[in-house]
Coordinates of C-alpha atoms and ligand atoms in Angstrom, one line a residue:
V1 CA -53.6 18.3 -16.0
K2 CA -50.7 15.9 -15.8
L3 CA -51.8 12.7 -14.2
A4 CA -50.2 9.6 -12.8
I5 CA -51.9 6.3 -11.7
L6 CA -51.2 4.3 -8.6
G7 CA -53.1 1.1 -8.2
G8 CA -53.2 -1.2 -5.3
S9 CA -55.5 -3.1 -3.0
F10 CA -55.5 -0.3 -0.4
D11 CA -56.7 -2.9 2.1
P12 CA -56.2 -0.7 4.1
V13 CA -54.5 2.4 2.7
H14 CA -51.4 3.1 4.8
V15 CA -48.9 5.9 5.1
G16 CA -46.5 4.2 2.7
H17 CA -49.1 4.6 -0.1
L18 CA -49.4 8.3 0.6
F19 CA -45.7 8.7 1.1
L20 CA -45.1 7.1 -2.3
A21 CA -47.8 9.2 -4.1
D22 CA -46.3 12.3 -2.5
A23 CA -42.8 11.3 -3.6
A24 CA -43.9 10.8 -7.2
L25 CA -45.8 14.2 -7.2
C26 CA -42.7 16.0 -5.9
A27 CA -40.1 14.3 -8.1
L28 CA -42.0 14.1 -11.4
A29 CA -44.1 17.2 -11.6
Y30 CA -47.5 15.6 -11.9
D31 CA -50.5 17.6 -10.9
R32 CA -52.5 14.8 -9.6
I33 CA -52.3 11.1 -8.8
I34 CA -55.3 8.8 -9.3
L35 CA -55.5 6.1 -6.7
I36 CA -57.2 3.1 -8.2
P37 CA -58.2 0.4 -5.7
A38 CA -58.3 -3.1 -7.3
F39 CA -61.5 -5.1 -7.3
Q40 CA -61.4 -7.9 -4.8
S41 CA -63.9 -10.7 -4.9
P42 CA -66.6 -10.1 -2.3
F43 CA -66.3 -13.8 -1.4
K44 CA -62.8 -13.0 -0.1
A45 CA -64.1 -10.1 2.0
G46 CA -64.3 -11.6 5.5
V47 CA -62.5 -10.8 8.6
E48 CA -59.2 -10.4 6.9
N49 CA -60.3 -8.1 4.2
A50 CA -62.5 -5.0 3.9
T51 CA -65.3 -4.5 1.4
S52 CA -64.8 -2.3 -1.6
R53 CA -67.0 0.3 -0.1
D54 CA -64.9 0.4 3.1
R55 CA -61.7 0.5 1.1
L56 CA -63.0 3.4 -0.9
E57 CA -64.2 5.2 2.2
M58 CA -60.9 4.7 4.0
L59 CA -59.1 6.2 1.0
A60 CA -61.5 9.1 0.7
S61 CA -61.1 10.1 4.3
S62 CA -57.3 9.7 4.1
I63 CA -56.9 12.1 1.3
A64 CA -59.4 14.7 2.4
G65 CA -58.1 18.2 1.8
D66 CA -55.3 17.2 -0.6
P67 CA -56.3 18.3 -4.1
R68 CA -53.3 16.5 -5.6
L69 CA -54.8 13.1 -4.9
T70 CA -58.0 11.6 -6.2
I71 CA -59.7 8.1 -6.3
D72 CA -61.2 6.3 -9.2
D73 CA -63.3 3.2 -8.6
C74 CA -63.2 2.0 -12.2
E75 CA -61.7 -1.4 -11.4
I76 CA -64.2 -2.0 -8.6
R77 CA -67.1 -1.1 -10.9
R78 CA -65.7 -3.3 -13.6
E79 CA -65.5 -6.3 -11.2
G80 CA -63.5 -9.4 -11.9
V81 CA -59.9 -9.3 -12.9
S82 CA -58.9 -5.9 -14.3
Y83 CA -56.1 -5.6 -16.8
T84 CA -53.9 -2.6 -16.5
I85 CA -54.2 -1.9 -20.2
D86 CA -58.0 -1.6 -19.9
T87 CA -57.7 0.7 -16.9
L88 CA -55.2 2.8 -18.6
K89 CA -57.3 3.3 -21.7
D90 CA -60.3 4.0 -19.6
I91 CA -58.5 6.7 -17.6
I92 CA -57.1 8.3 -20.7
E93 CA -60.5 8.3 -22.3
R94 CA -62.3 9.9 -19.4
Y95 CA -59.7 12.2 -17.9
K96 CA -58.0 13.3 -21.1
P97 CA -54.7 14.1 -19.3
D98 CA -52.0 16.5 -20.6
G99 CA -49.4 14.2 -22.1
K100 CA -49.0 10.6 -21.3
P101 CA -50.2 9.6 -17.9
G102 CA -47.7 8.1 -15.5
L103 CA -48.2 4.6 -14.4
I104 CA -46.5 3.9 -11.1
I105 CA -45.6 0.2 -10.5
G106 CA -43.4 -1.3 -7.9
D107 CA -40.1 -2.8 -8.9
D108 CA -41.4 -6.1 -7.4
L109 CA -43.6 -6.3 -10.6
V110 CA -40.8 -5.7 -13.0
S111 CA -39.9 -9.3 -13.6
T112 CA -43.5 -10.3 -14.4
F113 CA -44.4 -7.3 -16.5
D114 CA -43.8 -9.2 -19.7
Q115 CA -46.6 -11.6 -18.7
W116 CA -49.2 -8.7 -18.4
H117 CA -51.7 -8.1 -21.1
S118 CA -50.2 -6.0 -23.9
P119 CA -47.1 -4.8 -22.1
E120 CA -45.8 -2.9 -25.3
E121 CA -49.1 -1.0 -25.6
I122 CA -49.0 -0.1 -21.9
A123 CA -45.5 1.2 -22.3
S124 CA -46.5 3.2 -25.3
L125 CA -49.6 4.8 -23.7
A126 CA -48.1 5.6 -20.4
D127 CA -44.8 6.7 -18.9
V128 CA -44.0 3.7 -16.8
I129 CA -42.6 4.8 -13.4
I130 CA -40.8 2.2 -11.4
A131 CA -40.9 2.8 -7.7
R132 CA -38.7 1.0 -5.3
R133 CA -40.4 -1.6 -3.1
L134 CA -37.5 -4.0 -2.9
S135 CA -34.4 -2.9 -1.2
G136 CA -32.2 -3.1 -4.3
T137 CA -29.4 -0.7 -5.0
S138 CA -29.1 2.4 -2.9
E139 CA -30.0 4.8 -5.6
G140 CA -32.1 2.9 -8.1
C141 CA -34.9 0.4 -8.5
V142 CA -34.5 -3.2 -9.1
T143 CA -35.2 -2.9 -12.8
G144 CA -33.0 -5.7 -14.1
N145 CA -33.3 -5.7 -17.8
F146 CA -36.7 -4.1 -18.1
P147 CA -36.9 -3.7 -21.8
Y148 CA -39.5 -0.9 -22.0
P149 CA -38.9 2.9 -21.7
H150 CA -39.4 3.8 -18.0
I151 CA -38.5 6.3 -15.3
N152 CA -36.9 5.2 -12.1
L153 CA -38.3 6.9 -9.0
A154 CA -35.7 7.1 -6.4
N155 CA -38.2 6.9 -3.6
E156 CA -37.3 5.9 -0.1
I157 CA -38.7 2.5 0.9
M158 CA -41.1 2.3 3.8
S159 CA -41.3 -1.3 4.8
I160 CA -44.9 -1.5 5.6
S161 CA -47.6 -3.4 3.8
S162 CA -51.4 -3.7 4.1
S163 CA -51.1 -7.4 5.0
Q164 CA -48.8 -6.6 7.9
I165 CA -51.2 -4.0 9.1
R166 CA -54.2 -6.3 8.8
E167 CA -52.3 -8.9 10.9
K168 CA -51.4 -6.3 13.5
I169 CA -54.9 -5.1 13.8
G170 CA -56.3 -8.6 14.2
R171 CA -53.7 -9.2 16.9
N172 CA -54.3 -5.8 18.5
E173 CA -50.7 -4.9 18.2
N174 CA -49.8 -1.2 17.7
W175 CA -50.7 -0.1 14.2
R176 CA -52.1 3.4 15.0
Y177 CA -49.7 5.6 13.1
L178 CA -49.3 3.3 10.1
V179 CA -52.7 4.3 8.8
P180 CA -53.8 7.9 8.1
A181 CA -56.2 9.3 10.7
G182 CA -59.3 9.1 8.5
A183 CA -58.9 5.5 7.7
R184 CA -58.0 4.7 11.3
H185 CA -61.3 6.2 12.5
L186 CA -63.2 4.0 10.1
I187 CA -61.3 0.8 11.1
K188 CA -62.1 1.5 14.7
E189 CA -65.7 2.5 14.1
K190 CA -66.4 -0.6 12.0
R191 CA -64.0 -2.9 13.7
L192 CA -62.5 -3.9 10.4
Y193 CA -59.8 -6.6 10.0
G194 CA -61.0 -8.3 13.2
L195 CA -60.0 -5.5 15.4
P196 CA -60.8 -6.7 18.9
A197 CA -63.3 -4.7 21.0
S198 CA -61.4 -2.3 23.2
P199 CA -60.9 -3.4 26.7
D200 CA -62.8 -1.5 29.4
G201 CA -61.3 1.8 30.2
E202 CA -59.2 2.0 27.0
T203 CA -59.2 5.6 26.4
I204 CA -57.1 7.3 23.7
L205 CA -58.4 10.5 22.4
D206 CA -58.8 9.2 18.9
D207 CA -60.2 5.8 20.0
T208 CA -63.5 7.4 20.7
V209 CA -66.7 5.6 20.6
S210 CA -68.6 7.0 17.6
D211 CA -70.9 9.3 19.5
N212 CA -68.0 11.2 20.7
I213 CA -66.4 11.8 17.2
D214 CA -67.8 15.4 17.2
L215 CA -66.0 16.1 20.5
T216 CA -62.7 14.7 19.0
G217 CA -63.1 17.1 16.0
T218 CA -63.7 20.0 18.3
I219 CA -60.7 19.1 20.4
V220 CA -58.3 18.9 17.4
R221 CA -59.7 22.2 16.1
L222 CA -59.2 23.9 19.4
E223 CA -55.8 22.5 20.0
N224 CA -54.6 23.9 16.7
E225 CA -56.2 27.2 17.4
V226 CA -54.7 27.5 20.9
R227 CA -51.3 26.6 19.5
A228 CA -51.6 29.3 16.9
I229 CA -52.8 32.0 19.4
L230 CA -50.7 31.4 22.5
S231 CA -46.9 31.5 22.9
F232 CA -45.4 28.1 22.9
E233 CA -44.9 28.2 26.6
K234 CA -48.5 29.0 27.2
F235 CA -49.5 26.4 24.7
S236 CA -47.4 23.8 26.5
H237 CA -49.0 24.8 29.8
S238 CA -52.4 24.3 28.2
R239 CA -51.5 20.9 26.8
N240 CA -50.0 19.7 30.1
T241 CA -53.2 20.9 31.8
A242 CA -55.2 18.9 29.3
L243 CA -53.1 15.8 29.9
L244 CA -53.2 16.0 33.7
A245 CA -57.0 16.7 33.4
W246 CA -57.3 13.5 31.3
D247 CA -55.4 11.5 33.9
L248 CA -57.4 12.9 36.8
C249 CA -60.7 12.3 35.0
R250 CA -59.7 8.7 34.4
R251 CA -58.8 8.3 38.1
F252 CA -62.0 9.9 39.3
G253 CA -64.3 8.2 36.8
L254 CA -65.1 11.4 34.8
D255 CA -65.3 11.9 31.1
C256 CA -61.6 12.1 29.9
Q257 CA -62.5 13.8 26.7
K258 CA -64.3 16.6 28.4
G259 CA -61.3 16.9 30.7
Y260 CA -58.9 17.2 27.8
L261 CA -61.2 19.6 26.0
A262 CA -61.5 21.9 29.0
G263 CA -57.8 21.7 29.7
I264 CA -56.6 22.4 26.2
S265 CA -58.9 25.4 25.9
H266 CA -59.0 26.9 29.4
D267 CA -56.5 29.7 28.6
I268 CA -57.8 30.4 25.0
C269 CA -58.4 34.0 25.9
K270 CA -55.2 34.4 28.0
A271 CA -53.5 36.6 25.4
M272 CA -56.3 39.1 24.9
D273 CA -56.2 42.7 26.0
K274 CA -58.5 44.3 28.6
S275 CA -61.2 45.7 26.3
E276 CA -61.5 42.4 24.4
L277 CA -61.8 40.4 27.7
I278 CA -64.5 42.7 29.0
R279 CA -66.4 42.7 25.8
L280 CA -66.4 38.9 25.7
A281 CA -67.0 38.2 29.4
Q282 CA -70.0 40.5 29.4
K283 CA -71.7 38.2 26.9
D284 CA -72.2 35.6 29.6
G285 CA -74.9 37.9 31.0
G286 CA -73.1 38.5 34.3
S287 CA -71.8 41.9 35.4
I288 CA -68.2 42.9 35.5
S289 CA -67.1 43.5 39.1
K290 CA -64.9 46.3 40.2
L291 CA -62.0 43.8 40.8
E292 CA -62.5 42.2 37.4
R293 CA -62.4 45.6 35.8
H294 CA -59.3 46.5 37.7
K295 CA -57.6 43.1 37.1
S296 CA -59.1 42.2 33.8
G297 CA -56.8 39.1 33.5
L298 CA -59.3 37.4 35.9
L299 CA -61.8 37.5 33.1
H300 CA -60.0 35.2 30.7
G301 CA -61.9 32.2 32.2
R302 CA -65.3 33.8 31.6
A303 CA -64.3 35.1 28.2
G304 CA -63.0 31.6 27.3
A305 CA -66.3 30.0 28.1
V306 CA -68.0 32.5 25.8
V307 CA -65.6 31.8 23.0
L308 CA -66.0 28.1 23.4
A309 CA -69.7 28.3 23.2
R310 CA -70.1 30.9 20.5
K311 CA -67.2 30.2 18.2
Y312 CA -66.7 26.5 18.7
G313 CA -70.2 25.3 19.4
V314 CA -69.3 23.7 22.8
T315 CA -72.6 23.2 24.6
D316 CA -71.5 21.0 27.5
K317 CA -72.2 22.9 30.7
E318 CA -69.6 21.1 32.7
V319 CA -66.9 22.0 30.2
L320 CA -68.0 25.6 29.9
D321 CA -68.2 25.9 33.7
A322 CA -64.7 24.4 34.1
V323 CA -63.2 27.0 31.8
R324 CA -65.3 29.8 33.3
Y325 CA -64.3 29.2 36.9
H326 CA -60.7 28.0 36.5
T327 CA -59.3 31.5 37.4
T328 CA -61.3 32.2 40.5
G329 CA -63.2 29.1 41.4
N330 CA -66.8 29.3 42.4
W331 CA -69.0 28.0 45.1
D332 CA -70.9 25.5 43.0
M333 CA -68.1 24.0 41.0
N334 CA -68.8 20.6 39.4
A335 CA -66.2 17.8 39.5
L336 CA -64.8 18.6 36.1
A337 CA -64.3 22.2 37.1
K338 CA -62.4 21.1 40.2
V339 CA -60.2 18.9 38.0
I340 CA -59.4 21.8 35.7
Y341 CA -58.8 24.1 38.6
V342 CA -56.3 21.6 40.0
A343 CA -54.7 20.6 36.7
D344 CA -54.1 24.3 35.8
K345 CA -52.3 24.9 39.1
I346 CA -50.1 21.9 39.3
E347 CA -49.4 20.6 35.8
I348 CA -45.9 19.4 35.1
S349 CA -44.4 22.5 33.5
R350 CA -45.3 24.7 36.4
H351 CA -42.4 25.5 38.6
D352 CA -42.6 25.9 42.4
V353 CA -45.4 23.5 42.9
D354 CA -45.4 21.8 46.3
P355 CA -44.5 18.2 45.6
A356 CA -47.0 17.2 48.2
L357 CA -49.8 18.5 45.9
R358 CA -48.5 16.5 43.0
K359 CA -48.4 13.4 45.2
M360 CA -52.0 14.1 46.3
S361 CA -53.0 14.2 42.6
R362 CA -52.0 10.6 42.4
N363 CA -53.5 9.2 45.6
S364 CA -56.1 11.4 47.3
D365 CA -59.8 12.0 46.5
L366 CA -60.9 14.9 44.4
D367 CA -62.3 17.1 47.1
A368 CA -59.3 16.8 49.3
L369 CA -57.0 17.5 46.4
F370 CA -59.1 20.5 45.3
R371 CA -59.1 21.9 48.9
A372 CA -55.4 21.6 49.2
V373 CA -54.7 23.2 45.9
L374 CA -57.2 26.0 46.6
K375 CA -55.7 26.6 50.0
E376 CA -52.3 26.9 48.5
A377 CA -53.5 29.4 45.9
V378 CA -55.3 31.5 48.4
S379 CA -52.3 31.7 50.7
F380 CA -50.2 32.7 47.8
L381 CA -52.6 35.5 47.0
K382 CA -52.6 36.6 50.6
S383 CA -48.8 36.6 50.7
K384 CA -48.8 38.9 47.7
Q385 CA -51.5 41.0 49.4
V386 CA -53.7 40.6 46.3
D387 CA -57.4 41.1 46.5
I388 CA -59.4 37.8 46.5
S389 CA -62.2 37.7 44.0
Y390 CA -65.8 37.4 44.9
G391 CA -66.0 33.9 43.4
T392 CA -63.1 32.7 45.4
R393 CA -64.4 34.2 48.6
R394 CA -67.9 32.6 48.1
L395 CA -66.1 29.3 47.4
L396 CA -64.1 29.5 50.7
V397 CA -67.3 30.4 52.7
A398 CA -69.2 27.5 51.1
M399 CA -66.4 25.1 51.9
Q400 CA -66.2 26.2 55.4
K401 CA -69.9 25.7 55.9
R402 CA -69.6 22.2 54.5
N403 CA -66.8 21.4 56.9
E404 CA -68.8 22.7 59.9
S405 CA -71.9 20.7 59.0
Ligands
FE2_501 FE1 -55.8 30.6 33.1
FE2_502 FE1 -53.8 28.1 32.9

């Protein structure tokens, strides 16, 4: 295995680190890069710095699934100041790489390389790879008169640094996409680098409180699945339904994540054929009505709820009911189900939506909005002389009764 080494504080790891590692892998035909976080004095670890354990965990979660990257904690275990020559010998001894390992250093270190411990020995044991960090010449690194054999990596410079990111986090400025998702979760969960507590109502999918991390994972999995299964148009409809559901949930004080989850997955069975829909819908224990058998498309809500529960382990009854009833409605719909019913009908990519309904979605209460959208849907069905499902009819009767009382 051909190895290269990339050291750093990784406090925190950021996309620039991974971008550089990737560039070296692609340009220089290494099989794997070992990321080696430097030891930092625990006395230094305060608000501004993360502990070694947290730095390692951030790294590990950021490279999950990428077999070309690995982490070695030798410098952290060694404690104190680590000399590159010691690390290099240690890595060669333990990993026994094919050929000389690469040693990636930034061109900002070139001018002081002479003052490192045993620079000649380093240069003889490793292929020194000089990566661009300073904006020197357009094609090469700032190598000056670096007297040792070396390879110039013509990487693109990303002008981000861990210290910048730490400052941004501490000041609560936007730093979200500078750090890989895994590390980001950890920073939020542990409030590293003095990340201020989120203000009330701050709701971004990924900013979940920790007990909802499972839900976030399910959402991402489902969103990928829906994008793969449905046409791009249908996927866009699903995503826009999810976004509107999110906004409506926020406005009505409901769980935004559940709204997004139900919205993104409500049409997950939309592309299935009749026999598949009937087979799945039957698993919810209900019977298949004559109308449903005739117009099997109506079953994609029921089938969707079955798929969510059985394949994706969704157990939340509100979410399952919202998906189940989004096609026909039902007399005992919960608030989330009403939100999904509405969002599905009036989301932004749907044409021919009465602008008055969209306006209501911004200013009226949920029940009035739901009634208006349902009324529109039913009058549309009537205009087409389409049979109205049992669920919808029961819903209409129930609503009439409520109005009378
Ligand atoms: Fe649907
Ligand atoms: Fe839909």
